[in-house]
Amino acid sequence: MKTYKPQAIPASEITPQALFNARRKFMQMAGGVSLAAIWPQALWAADKLAEVKKSAYSSAEELTPLKDVSRYNNFYEFGTSKDEPAINVGSLRTRPWTVTIEGEVKKPKVFDIDDLLKMAPLEERVYRLRCVEAWSMVVPWVGYSLAELIKRVEPTGNAKFVEFVSLHDPEQMPGQKAAVLEWPYREGLRLDEAMHPLTLLTLGLYGEVLPNQNGAPVRIVTPWKYGFKSAKSIVKIRFVEQQPVTSWMKAGPGEYGFYANVNPEVDHPRWSQAKERRIGEFLKRKTLMFNGYADEVAALYTGMDLKRNF
Ligand SMILES: Nc1nc2c(c(=O)[nH]1)N[C@H]1C(S)=C(S)[C@@H](COP(=O)(O)O)O[C@H]1N2
Ligand SMILES: [Mo]
């Protein structure tokens, strides 16, 4: 992973929210959905999500502005610098889209994305996202607990881990033409981590469907772990007996572990994890154990050596 370099957002740029509003107005004036096709994809978030209720799991911290959430991204399928995903995501087609559930489940199933949007009540969850590069954001995600999906497919007794697989299509994801990671992007969780109510099957942010650069149409968010655990644009969830080998473990086994819990006491071999820079702030803050979610998740790791299981 590239070392963190602060990158200013050029003041000349229009905020995405302004562009969304402009697009809406444009569509109202033009009076037709068909015209949406000629509006550059990267610049619009389509639908407002209806009936999103606020979740008690939300942090009360100040939100990171949408322009930062949608312009400062890690999504290597669209380039390795922070600004590239927002520029390049126009080639991602998020419809039709299915998520295949397979492996150790009694009810394997292929879910259509539009059914996933309706499967359980949508909640707004304001979570801190802490990247291993030592920056963080506060994002109002929209989705529901991944457990909602897991209970519907009924894992067998052999299911010990869950693997998430992102889309693999170099035509839509030009960054996959470079071998910066092994494609498709793969991540994983232990089954009890995946079942934890904080683990969010994420379909939107800021009240709208996910911008492509944030992992449309569906991603995972696991707020007590480093950001890279949160696989974007997922097409498959596999229930398995053995611990999956993730893309980042293959890229740097000594640097990126399977657990990847946010832990200020366990440094990355090349830099400290003790502090972080909240995007938009100048002074660094102290990183909190489990990214501040220790009360909720510490019990998952009772008796485990977190230095060894990094
Ligand atoms: N498929 C895929 N998922 C991914 C990544 C990626 O490169 N590809 N980057 C990860 C990293 S390192 C981080 S910090 C978060 C960033 O999410 P955001 O851009 O929505 O803030 O996405 C994660 N999920
Ligand atoms: Mo990250």
Coordinates of C-alpha atoms in Angstrom, one line a residue, residues 1-9 61 64-76 79-85 127-139 141 185 205 213-214 219 221-230 232 248 256 260 262-263 268 271-288 291 293:
M1 CA 0.0 0.0 0.0
K2 CA 1.3 3.4 -0.8
T3 CA 2.5 5.5 2.1
Y4 CA 0.1 8.3 3.1
K5 CA 0.8 11.7 1.6
P6 CA -1.6 14.5 2.4
Q7 CA -3.3 15.6 -0.8
A8 CA -5.2 18.8 -1.1
I9 CA -8.4 18.9 -3.1
E61 CA -18.8 12.9 15.7
T64 CA -16.6 14.1 6.9
P65 CA -18.0 16.2 4.0
L66 CA -19.3 14.3 1.1
K67 CA -16.8 16.0 -1.2
D68 CA -14.0 14.3 0.8
V69 CA -15.8 11.0 1.2
S70 CA -16.3 10.8 -2.6
R71 CA -13.1 12.4 -3.8
Y72 CA -10.4 10.8 -1.5
N73 CA -10.7 7.1 -2.1
N74 CA -8.8 3.8 -2.1
F75 CA -10.2 1.7 -4.9
Y76 CA -7.2 0.2 -6.7
G79 CA -6.1 3.5 -10.0
T80 CA -3.8 3.7 -7.0
S81 CA -3.9 7.4 -6.2
K82 CA -6.7 8.9 -4.1
D83 CA -8.3 11.1 -6.8
E84 CA -8.3 8.4 -9.6
P85 CA -11.3 6.4 -8.5
Y127 CA -19.1 5.0 11.5
R128 CA -15.5 6.0 11.7
L129 CA -13.4 4.5 8.8
R130 CA -9.7 4.2 9.7
C131 CA -7.4 3.4 6.9
V132 CA -4.1 1.5 7.6
E133 CA -2.4 4.5 6.0
A134 CA -3.3 6.5 9.2
W135 CA -6.1 8.7 8.0
S136 CA -9.7 8.5 9.0
M137 CA -13.2 9.7 8.0
V138 CA -16.6 9.8 9.6
V139 CA -19.2 8.5 7.1
W141 CA -23.2 4.8 5.6
Y185 CA -9.9 -8.1 -4.7
L205 CA -24.0 6.9 2.0
Q213 CA -16.0 5.2 -6.2
N214 CA -17.2 4.1 -2.7
R219 CA -19.8 -3.2 -0.2
V221 CA -18.0 -1.9 6.2
T222 CA -16.4 -3.4 9.3
P223 CA -15.7 -0.3 11.4
W224 CA -13.4 -1.7 14.0
K225 CA -11.0 -3.0 11.3
Y226 CA -8.7 -1.1 8.9
G227 CA -10.5 0.1 5.8
F228 CA -9.0 -2.5 3.5
K229 CA -11.2 -5.2 5.1
S230 CA -14.2 -3.4 3.6
K232 CA -16.1 -2.8 -2.5
W248 CA -3.6 -7.8 0.8
Y256 CA -1.4 -7.0 6.2
A260 CA -6.5 -6.2 10.7
V262 CA -7.4 -1.2 14.4
N263 CA -4.8 -1.3 17.1
H268 CA 2.6 -1.5 10.6
W271 CA 4.9 3.2 10.1
S272 CA 3.2 3.8 13.4
Q273 CA -0.5 3.2 14.0
A274 CA -0.6 5.3 17.2
K275 CA -2.2 8.3 15.6
E276 CA -4.3 9.3 12.6
R277 CA -5.3 12.3 10.6
R278 CA -9.0 12.9 10.3
I279 CA -9.5 14.1 6.7
G280 CA -10.1 17.8 6.9
E281 CA -8.2 18.3 10.2
F282 CA -4.6 19.4 10.6
L283 CA -3.6 18.0 14.0
K284 CA -3.4 14.3 14.4
R285 CA -5.6 12.4 16.9
K286 CA -4.8 9.4 18.9
T287 CA -6.0 6.1 17.3
L288 CA -8.4 4.3 19.6
N291 CA -11.2 2.2 16.3
Y293 CA -15.6 0.1 19.1

